Every structure is written in structure tokens, then in C-alpha cells.
Short mmCIF file of C-alpha atoms and ligand atoms in Angstrom, two decimals:
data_model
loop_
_atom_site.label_atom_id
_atom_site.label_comp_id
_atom_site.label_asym_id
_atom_site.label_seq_id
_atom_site.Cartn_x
_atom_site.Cartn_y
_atom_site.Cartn_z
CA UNK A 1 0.00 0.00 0.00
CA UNK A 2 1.57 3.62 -0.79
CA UNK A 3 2.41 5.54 2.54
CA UNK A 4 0.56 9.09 2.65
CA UNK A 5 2.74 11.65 0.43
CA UNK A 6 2.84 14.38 3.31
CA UNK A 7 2.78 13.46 6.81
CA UNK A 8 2.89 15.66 9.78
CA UNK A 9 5.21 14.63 13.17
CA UNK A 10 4.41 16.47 16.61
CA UNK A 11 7.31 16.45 18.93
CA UNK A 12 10.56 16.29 16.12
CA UNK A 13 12.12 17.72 19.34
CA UNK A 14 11.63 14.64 21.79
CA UNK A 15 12.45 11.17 22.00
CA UNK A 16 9.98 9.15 19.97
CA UNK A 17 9.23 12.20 17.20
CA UNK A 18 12.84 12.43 16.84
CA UNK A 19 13.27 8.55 16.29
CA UNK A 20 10.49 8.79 13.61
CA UNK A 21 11.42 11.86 11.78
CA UNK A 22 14.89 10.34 11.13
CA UNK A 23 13.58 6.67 9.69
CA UNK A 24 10.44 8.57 7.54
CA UNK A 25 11.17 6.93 3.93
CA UNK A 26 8.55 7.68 1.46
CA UNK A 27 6.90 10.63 2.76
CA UNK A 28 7.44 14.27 2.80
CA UNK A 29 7.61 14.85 6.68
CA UNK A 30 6.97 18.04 8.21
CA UNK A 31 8.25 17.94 11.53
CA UNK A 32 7.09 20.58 14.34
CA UNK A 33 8.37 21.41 17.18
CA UNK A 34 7.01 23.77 19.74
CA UNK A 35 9.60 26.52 18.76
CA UNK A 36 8.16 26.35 15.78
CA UNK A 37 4.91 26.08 16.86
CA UNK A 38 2.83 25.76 20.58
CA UNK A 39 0.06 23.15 19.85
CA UNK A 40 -1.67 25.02 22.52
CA UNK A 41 -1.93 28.20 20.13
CA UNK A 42 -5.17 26.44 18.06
CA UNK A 43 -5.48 29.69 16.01
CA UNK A 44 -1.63 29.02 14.74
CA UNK A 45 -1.98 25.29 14.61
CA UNK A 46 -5.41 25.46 12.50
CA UNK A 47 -3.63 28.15 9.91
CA UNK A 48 -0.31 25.96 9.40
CA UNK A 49 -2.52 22.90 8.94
CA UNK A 50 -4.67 25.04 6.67
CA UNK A 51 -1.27 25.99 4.42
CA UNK A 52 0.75 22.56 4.56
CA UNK A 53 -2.83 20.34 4.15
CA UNK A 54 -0.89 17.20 5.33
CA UNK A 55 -2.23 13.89 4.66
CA UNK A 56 -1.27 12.08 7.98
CA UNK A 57 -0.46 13.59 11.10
CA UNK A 58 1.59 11.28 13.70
CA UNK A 59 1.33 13.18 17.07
CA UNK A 60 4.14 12.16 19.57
CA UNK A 61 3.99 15.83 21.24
CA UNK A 62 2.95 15.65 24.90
CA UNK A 63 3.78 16.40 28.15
CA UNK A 64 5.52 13.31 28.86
CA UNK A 65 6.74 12.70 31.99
CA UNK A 66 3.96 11.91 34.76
CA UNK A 67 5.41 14.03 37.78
CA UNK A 68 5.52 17.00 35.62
CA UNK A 69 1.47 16.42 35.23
CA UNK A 70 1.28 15.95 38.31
CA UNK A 71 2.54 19.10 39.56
CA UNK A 72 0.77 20.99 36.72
CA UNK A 73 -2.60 19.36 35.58
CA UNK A 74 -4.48 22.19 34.02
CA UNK A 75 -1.09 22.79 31.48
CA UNK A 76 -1.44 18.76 31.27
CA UNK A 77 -4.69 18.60 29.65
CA UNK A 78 -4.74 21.84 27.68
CA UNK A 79 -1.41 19.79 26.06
CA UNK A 80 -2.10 16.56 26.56
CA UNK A 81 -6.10 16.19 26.05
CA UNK A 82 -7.16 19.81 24.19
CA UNK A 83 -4.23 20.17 21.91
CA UNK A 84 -4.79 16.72 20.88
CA UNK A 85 -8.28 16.96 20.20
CA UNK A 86 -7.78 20.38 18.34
CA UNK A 87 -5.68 18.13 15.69
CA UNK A 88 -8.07 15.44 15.80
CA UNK A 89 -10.61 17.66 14.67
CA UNK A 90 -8.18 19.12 11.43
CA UNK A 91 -7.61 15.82 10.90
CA UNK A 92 -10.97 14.24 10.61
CA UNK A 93 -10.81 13.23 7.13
CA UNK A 94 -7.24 12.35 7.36
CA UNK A 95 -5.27 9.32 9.16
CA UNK A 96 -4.28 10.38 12.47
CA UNK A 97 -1.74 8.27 15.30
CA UNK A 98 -1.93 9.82 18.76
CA UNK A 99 0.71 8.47 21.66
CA UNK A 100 -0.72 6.85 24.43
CA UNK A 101 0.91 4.67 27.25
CA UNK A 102 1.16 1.52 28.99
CA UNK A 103 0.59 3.62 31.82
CA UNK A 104 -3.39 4.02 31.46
CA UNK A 105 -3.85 0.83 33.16
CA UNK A 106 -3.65 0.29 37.18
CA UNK A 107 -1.16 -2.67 37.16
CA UNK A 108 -3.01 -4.92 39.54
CA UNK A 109 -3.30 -7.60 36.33
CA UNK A 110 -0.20 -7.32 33.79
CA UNK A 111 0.16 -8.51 30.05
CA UNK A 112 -2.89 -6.25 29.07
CA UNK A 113 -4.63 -6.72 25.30
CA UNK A 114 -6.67 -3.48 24.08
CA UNK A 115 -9.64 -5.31 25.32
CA UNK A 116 -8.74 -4.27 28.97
CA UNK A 117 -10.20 -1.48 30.68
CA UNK A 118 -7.98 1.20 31.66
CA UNK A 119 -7.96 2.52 35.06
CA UNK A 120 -5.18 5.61 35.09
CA UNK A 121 -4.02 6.14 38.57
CA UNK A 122 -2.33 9.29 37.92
CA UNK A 123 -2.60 12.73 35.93
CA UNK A 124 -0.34 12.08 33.08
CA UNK A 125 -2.34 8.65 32.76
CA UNK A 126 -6.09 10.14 32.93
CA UNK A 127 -5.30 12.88 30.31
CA UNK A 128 -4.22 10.08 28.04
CA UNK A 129 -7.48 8.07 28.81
CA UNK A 130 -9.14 11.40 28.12
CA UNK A 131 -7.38 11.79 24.83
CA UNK A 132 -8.01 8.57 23.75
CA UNK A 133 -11.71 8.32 23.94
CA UNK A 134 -11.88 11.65 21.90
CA UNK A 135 -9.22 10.16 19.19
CA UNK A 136 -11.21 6.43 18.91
CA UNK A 137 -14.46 8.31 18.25
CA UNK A 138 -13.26 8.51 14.32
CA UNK A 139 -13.05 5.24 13.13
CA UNK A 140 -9.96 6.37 10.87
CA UNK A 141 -8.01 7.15 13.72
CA UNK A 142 -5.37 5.12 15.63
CA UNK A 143 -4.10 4.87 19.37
CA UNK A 144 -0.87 3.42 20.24
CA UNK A 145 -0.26 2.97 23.97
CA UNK A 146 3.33 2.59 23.90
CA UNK A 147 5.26 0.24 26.71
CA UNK A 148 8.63 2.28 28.06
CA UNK A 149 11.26 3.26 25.56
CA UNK A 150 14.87 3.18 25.87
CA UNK A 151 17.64 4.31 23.04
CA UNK A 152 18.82 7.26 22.55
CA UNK A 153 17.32 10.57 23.00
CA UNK A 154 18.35 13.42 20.76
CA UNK A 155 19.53 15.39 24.01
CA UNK A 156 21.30 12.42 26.05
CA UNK A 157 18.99 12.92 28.38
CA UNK A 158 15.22 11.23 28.17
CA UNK A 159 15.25 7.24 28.38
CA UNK A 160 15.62 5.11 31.21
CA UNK A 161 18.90 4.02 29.77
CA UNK A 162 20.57 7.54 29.80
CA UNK A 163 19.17 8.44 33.04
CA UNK A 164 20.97 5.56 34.79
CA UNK A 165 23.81 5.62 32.57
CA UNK A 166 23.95 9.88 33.62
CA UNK A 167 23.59 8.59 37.57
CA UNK A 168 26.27 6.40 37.55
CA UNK A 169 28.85 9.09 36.01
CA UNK A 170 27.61 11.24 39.18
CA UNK A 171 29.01 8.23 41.20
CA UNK A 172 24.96 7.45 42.92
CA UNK A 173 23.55 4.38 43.53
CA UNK A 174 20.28 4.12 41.96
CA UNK A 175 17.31 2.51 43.50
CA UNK A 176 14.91 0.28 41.47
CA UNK A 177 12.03 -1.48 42.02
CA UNK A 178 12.20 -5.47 42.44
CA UNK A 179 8.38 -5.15 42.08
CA UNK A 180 7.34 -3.05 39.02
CA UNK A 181 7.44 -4.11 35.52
CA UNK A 182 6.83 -2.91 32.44
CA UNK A 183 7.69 -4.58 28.51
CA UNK A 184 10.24 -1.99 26.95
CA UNK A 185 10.90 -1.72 23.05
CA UNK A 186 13.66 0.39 21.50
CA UNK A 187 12.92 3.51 19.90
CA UNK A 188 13.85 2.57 16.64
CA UNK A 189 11.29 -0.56 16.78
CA UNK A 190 8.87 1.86 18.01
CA UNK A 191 9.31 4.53 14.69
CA UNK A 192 9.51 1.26 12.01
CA UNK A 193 6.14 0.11 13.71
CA UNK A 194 4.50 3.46 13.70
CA UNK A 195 5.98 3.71 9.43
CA UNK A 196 4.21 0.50 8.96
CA UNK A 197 1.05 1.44 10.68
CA UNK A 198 0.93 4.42 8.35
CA UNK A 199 1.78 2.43 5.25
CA UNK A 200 -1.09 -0.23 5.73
CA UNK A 201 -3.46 2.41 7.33
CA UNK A 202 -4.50 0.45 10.57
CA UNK A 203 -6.35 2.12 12.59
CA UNK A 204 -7.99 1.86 15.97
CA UNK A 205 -6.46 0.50 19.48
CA UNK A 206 -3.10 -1.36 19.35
CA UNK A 207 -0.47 -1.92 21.69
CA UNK A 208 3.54 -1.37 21.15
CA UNK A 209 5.81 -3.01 23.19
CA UNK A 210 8.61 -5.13 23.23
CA UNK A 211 7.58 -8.81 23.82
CA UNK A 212 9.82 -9.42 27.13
CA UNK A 213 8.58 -8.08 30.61
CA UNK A 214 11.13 -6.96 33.34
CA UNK A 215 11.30 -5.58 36.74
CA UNK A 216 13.16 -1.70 36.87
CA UNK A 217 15.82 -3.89 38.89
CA UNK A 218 16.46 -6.13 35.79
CA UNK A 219 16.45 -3.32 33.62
CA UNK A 220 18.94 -1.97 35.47
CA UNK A 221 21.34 -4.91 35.66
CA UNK A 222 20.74 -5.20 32.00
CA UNK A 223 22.25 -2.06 31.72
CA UNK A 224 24.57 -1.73 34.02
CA UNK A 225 26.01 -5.28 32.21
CA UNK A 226 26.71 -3.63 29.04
CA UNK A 227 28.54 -0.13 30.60
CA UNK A 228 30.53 -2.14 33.65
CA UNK A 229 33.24 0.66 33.11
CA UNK A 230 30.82 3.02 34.85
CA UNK A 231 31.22 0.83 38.14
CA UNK A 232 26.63 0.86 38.69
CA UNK A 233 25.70 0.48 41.76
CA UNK A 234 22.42 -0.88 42.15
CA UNK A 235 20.13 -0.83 45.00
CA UNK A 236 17.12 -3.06 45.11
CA UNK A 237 13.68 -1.52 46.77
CA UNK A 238 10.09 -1.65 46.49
CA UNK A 239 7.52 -0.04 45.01
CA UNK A 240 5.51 0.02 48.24
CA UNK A 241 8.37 2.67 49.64
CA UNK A 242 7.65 5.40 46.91
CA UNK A 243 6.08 8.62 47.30
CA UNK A 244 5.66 10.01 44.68
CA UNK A 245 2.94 10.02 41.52
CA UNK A 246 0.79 6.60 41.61
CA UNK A 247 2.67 4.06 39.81
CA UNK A 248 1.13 1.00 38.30
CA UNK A 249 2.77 -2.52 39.81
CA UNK A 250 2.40 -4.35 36.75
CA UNK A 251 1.70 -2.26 33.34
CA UNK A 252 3.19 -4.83 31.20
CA UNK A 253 1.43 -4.67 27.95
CA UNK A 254 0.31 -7.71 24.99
CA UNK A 255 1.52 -6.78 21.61
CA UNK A 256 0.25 -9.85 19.92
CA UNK A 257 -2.43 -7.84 18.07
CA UNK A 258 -0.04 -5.49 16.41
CA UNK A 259 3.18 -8.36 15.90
CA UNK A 260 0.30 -10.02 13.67
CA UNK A 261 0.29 -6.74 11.48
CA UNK A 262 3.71 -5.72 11.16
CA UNK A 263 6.90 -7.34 9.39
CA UNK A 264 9.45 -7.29 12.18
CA UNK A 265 9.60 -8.83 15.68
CA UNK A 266 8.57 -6.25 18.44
CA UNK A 267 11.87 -7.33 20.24
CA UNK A 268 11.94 -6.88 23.83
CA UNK A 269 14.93 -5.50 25.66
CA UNK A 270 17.39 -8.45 26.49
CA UNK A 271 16.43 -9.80 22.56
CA UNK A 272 17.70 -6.51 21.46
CA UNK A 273 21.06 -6.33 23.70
CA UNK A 274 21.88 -9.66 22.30
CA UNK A 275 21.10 -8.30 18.56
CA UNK A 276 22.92 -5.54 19.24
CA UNK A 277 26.18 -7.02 21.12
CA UNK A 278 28.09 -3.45 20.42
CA UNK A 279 25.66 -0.80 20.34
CA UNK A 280 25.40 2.10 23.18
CA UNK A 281 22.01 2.67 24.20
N1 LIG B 301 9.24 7.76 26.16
C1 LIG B 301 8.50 6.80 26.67
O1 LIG B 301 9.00 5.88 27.35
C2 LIG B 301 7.01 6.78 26.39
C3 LIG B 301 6.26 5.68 26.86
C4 LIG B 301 4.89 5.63 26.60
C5 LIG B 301 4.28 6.66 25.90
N2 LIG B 301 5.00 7.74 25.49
C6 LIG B 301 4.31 8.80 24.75
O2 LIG B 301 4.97 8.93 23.51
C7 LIG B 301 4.97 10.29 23.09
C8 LIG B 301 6.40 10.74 22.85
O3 LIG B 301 7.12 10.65 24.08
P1 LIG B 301 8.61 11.15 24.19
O4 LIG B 301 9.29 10.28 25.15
O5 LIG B 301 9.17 11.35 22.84
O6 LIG B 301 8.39 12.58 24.90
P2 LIG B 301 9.36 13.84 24.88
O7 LIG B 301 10.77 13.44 24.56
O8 LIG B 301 9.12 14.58 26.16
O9 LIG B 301 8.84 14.68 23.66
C9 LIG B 301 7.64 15.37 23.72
C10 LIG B 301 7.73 16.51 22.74
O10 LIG B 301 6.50 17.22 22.80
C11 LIG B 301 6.82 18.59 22.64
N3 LIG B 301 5.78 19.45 23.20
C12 LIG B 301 5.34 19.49 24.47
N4 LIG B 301 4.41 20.42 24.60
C13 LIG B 301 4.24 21.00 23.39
C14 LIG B 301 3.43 22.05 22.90
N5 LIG B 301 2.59 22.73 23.68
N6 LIG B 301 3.54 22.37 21.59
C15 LIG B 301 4.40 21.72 20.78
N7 LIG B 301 5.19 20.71 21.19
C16 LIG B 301 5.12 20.38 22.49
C17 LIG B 301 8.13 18.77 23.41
O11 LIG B 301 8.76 19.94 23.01
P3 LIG B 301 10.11 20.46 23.73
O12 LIG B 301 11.21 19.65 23.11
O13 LIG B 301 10.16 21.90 23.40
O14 LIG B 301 9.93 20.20 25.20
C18 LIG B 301 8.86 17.49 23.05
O15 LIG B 301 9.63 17.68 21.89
C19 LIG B 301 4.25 11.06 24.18
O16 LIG B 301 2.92 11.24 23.81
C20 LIG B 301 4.37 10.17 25.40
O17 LIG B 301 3.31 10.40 26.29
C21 LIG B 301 6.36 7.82 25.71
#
């Protein structure tokens, strides 16, 4: 199937828009970012869409990390749920992919499928629910609730990965959960599966992830294995000692329904070290 000719990507600035801007193949992409333009200015947002008349628009742009929403919840929704919806609407007669997360659901069950109810336990994760109902109400539209992402961020600075990597060159021990899991994917999986979503024009609820689940302990081990020259130390602690934002236990998500669509394995972390014996991430 022929992949859209012009294609709009929220976020080029961040992790995931970044990731997808740089793999876009066929398609003229025209990447925003919010120096460029605020999402949250819907008079600006409705003219540019007005002049560049994409055919796609992939919308990575949030505010993505959950203790900044939590601290600020009205800027949260007016980015996270009413910017959203303001593209929705431009894009009603044109394929649309919003950004959701694993983190929609409470955790108590694990390996969710898109059949499972969500029940967000925090702000960043109810303005996502929010978003989402809005988005699924066009049946041309597509959700991806997307498992945690490591690789590399355009600033150094964003994935799990780079934030231990960045504590351990500080010389502190980082403390990680024995008892919450999630399924991570690399960011590169995550932009070739998004490409191929596009391409064949899937839309509705589907979830990305890569296909192992670990603990943050074992993700940490796993990195701290491949950078041993930074000397990690590694403390183990529970979830139940936190005190900040809600955190789901267990927000491991199913990505059978989307593995059967696209042409690549959804390779979970430990898969992808081993693929990847030399790579820094
Ligand atoms: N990374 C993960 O592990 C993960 C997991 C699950 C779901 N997600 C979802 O995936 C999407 C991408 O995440 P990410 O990790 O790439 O986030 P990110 O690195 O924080 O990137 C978000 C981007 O959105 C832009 N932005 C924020 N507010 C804006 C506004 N008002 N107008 C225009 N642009 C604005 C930011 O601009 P600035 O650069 O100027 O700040 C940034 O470039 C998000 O929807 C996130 O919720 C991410």
C-alpha cells in the first residue's frame, strides 16, 4: 500500500518524534516542534494545517513525563487532552496516530490486550485516557499505547537508559524497584512500527511493546552489564516505599495484536542487547 505523500510529526524535538522523523522513507515529513509552533496556540496550529494540508499527522507531542502532570494538571490537559483533540478535529478526514501509554492501566493484572479497561491512577495517565476516547471516536483514527522506551534521545537525556547511565557518572547508587514491571521496546522498533502502521493504514487501538517483561531492577542490571566501566551500583527496593505520583505494579502490555500486522519482531529488551552485542544505548 503507498504511505501518505505528506505526513505531519508532533514532537521532532523529543524522543519518539525524533526517532520517527529520522527513519520517515517515502513521505514528505513536516516535523514541528514547539519553537516552531505551541500546539496550545489552536489559532496558529489550525492556519499551518490550513497551508501545509498534510495527509497524515503522527502526534508524539505531549507532556511526557507523569510528575511533571502531576505538579501541573491544568497545562497537562490543555497539552495533553485539548491540543490533541484540536488536531483530531483538522484531521478528521485524514489518518491520524496519537501516543498513548502503557501507563493508562492500574497494574493490579499485567500482560494487558486493548480489550482491557484502563484505570489511570495518575494525571499524566487520565489525560491520556481522556485523549483517547476523543481520538477512537473517528473510526480512521489510531491509538498506540506505547510500553517504556529506551535508546537514545536526541539530548542524552530522556530514556531510562541515559538516566541511569547519567547517575552512575555522578558516582549514585540508583534505586529500582524489584516489584514493578513494564515490557520496553527500542525507539527505533517503536518509529519502524508506527511507518508501517501508516503504510497499511491500521487504525484503531493497538499496543507497542517489546515482547519481554522486566522488573526496573532487571532493567537496570541489564544495563549496568553492558557499561561495567561506569562501576553501577544498584540498590534493590520496592515499590511500596515510593512517594511520589501513583505508579502502576504491573503495566506490562500484549503486543500480539499489532506483531500479527507488522513485518518485524517487536523485540523486547534483552532480545535486542543480544542483537545488538556493540551498540550504546
Ligand atoms: N518515552 C516513553 O517511554 C514513552 C512511553 C509511553 C508513551 N510515550 C508517549 O509517547 C509520546 C512521545 O514521548 P517522548 O518520550 O518522545 O516525549 P518527549 O521526549 O518529552 O517529547 C515530547 C515533545 O512534545 C513537545 N511538546 C510538548 N508540549 C508542546 C506544545 N505545547 N507544543 C508543541 N510541542 C510540544 C516537546 O517539546 P520540547 O522539546 O520543546 O519540550 C517534546 O519535543 C508522548 O505522547 C508520550 O506520552 C512515551
Amino acid at each position: 500500500m503507498a504511505t501518505p505523500i505528506s505526513v505531519w510529526v508532533t514532537g521532532e524535538g523529543g524522543f519518539v518524534g525524533n526517532a520517527i522523523v529520522r527513519s520517515a522513507r517515502d513521505s514528505n515529513v513536516i516535523s514541528l516542534t514547539r519553537r516552531e509552533i505551541d500546539l496550545t496556540d489552536f489559532h496558529a496550529v489550525s492556519a499551518r494545517f490550513r497551508q501545509d494540508k498534510p495527509d497524515f499527522i503522527i502526534h508524539t507531542a505531549a507532556m511526557a513525563r507523569s510528575p511533571d502532570c502531576q505538579a501541573n494538571p491544568t497545562l497537562s490537559r490543555k497539552i495533553n487532552v485539548a491540543a490533541t483533540a484540536h488536531l483530531a478535529g483538522l484531521a478528521q478526514n485524514i489518518g491520524f496516530i496519537f501516543f498513548s501509554t502503557d501507563l493508562v492501566f492500574d497494574g493490579k493484572k499485567g500482560n494487558y490486550v486493548e480489550t482491557d479497561e484502563p484505570n489511570p491512577l495518575s494525571v499524566y495517565a487520565e489525560t491520556k485516557v481522556a485523549a483517547e476516547q476523543i481520538i477512537l471516536r473517528n473510526p480512521q483514527h489510531t491509538v498506540v499505547r506505547c510500553s517504556l522506551v529506551f535508546g537514545a534521545s536526541p539530548k542524552g537525556n530522556h530514556s531510562f537508559n541515559e538516566d541511569l547511565r547519567a547517575a552512575w557518572n555522578a558516582g549514585k547508587t540508583t534505586k529500582l524497584f524489584h516489584d514493578e514491571y513494564r515490557t520496553p521496546i527500542h525507539v527505533d522498533l517503536v518509529a519502524r512500527a508506527i511507518w508501517e502502521i501508516v503504510a497499511q493504514k491500521h487504525s484503531g487501538l493497538f499496543h507497542l511493546a517489546g515482547a519481554e517483561k522486566f522488573s526496573r531492577l532487571q532493567l537496570g542490571e541489564l544495563v549496568a552489564a553492558r557499561y561495567p566501566e561506569l562501576t553501577p551500583r544498584i540498590e534493590s527496593c520496592s515499590l511500596r516505599e515510593y512517594q511520589g505520583p501513583p505508579r502502576p505494579r504491573d503495566a506490562s502490555l500484549n503486543c500480539a495484536k499489532l506483531q500479527s500486522l507488522v513485518s518485524f519482531k517487536l523485540a523486547g529488551l534483552n532480545e535486542w542487547l543480544e542483537q545488538h552485542p556493540d551498540a550504546g544505548f
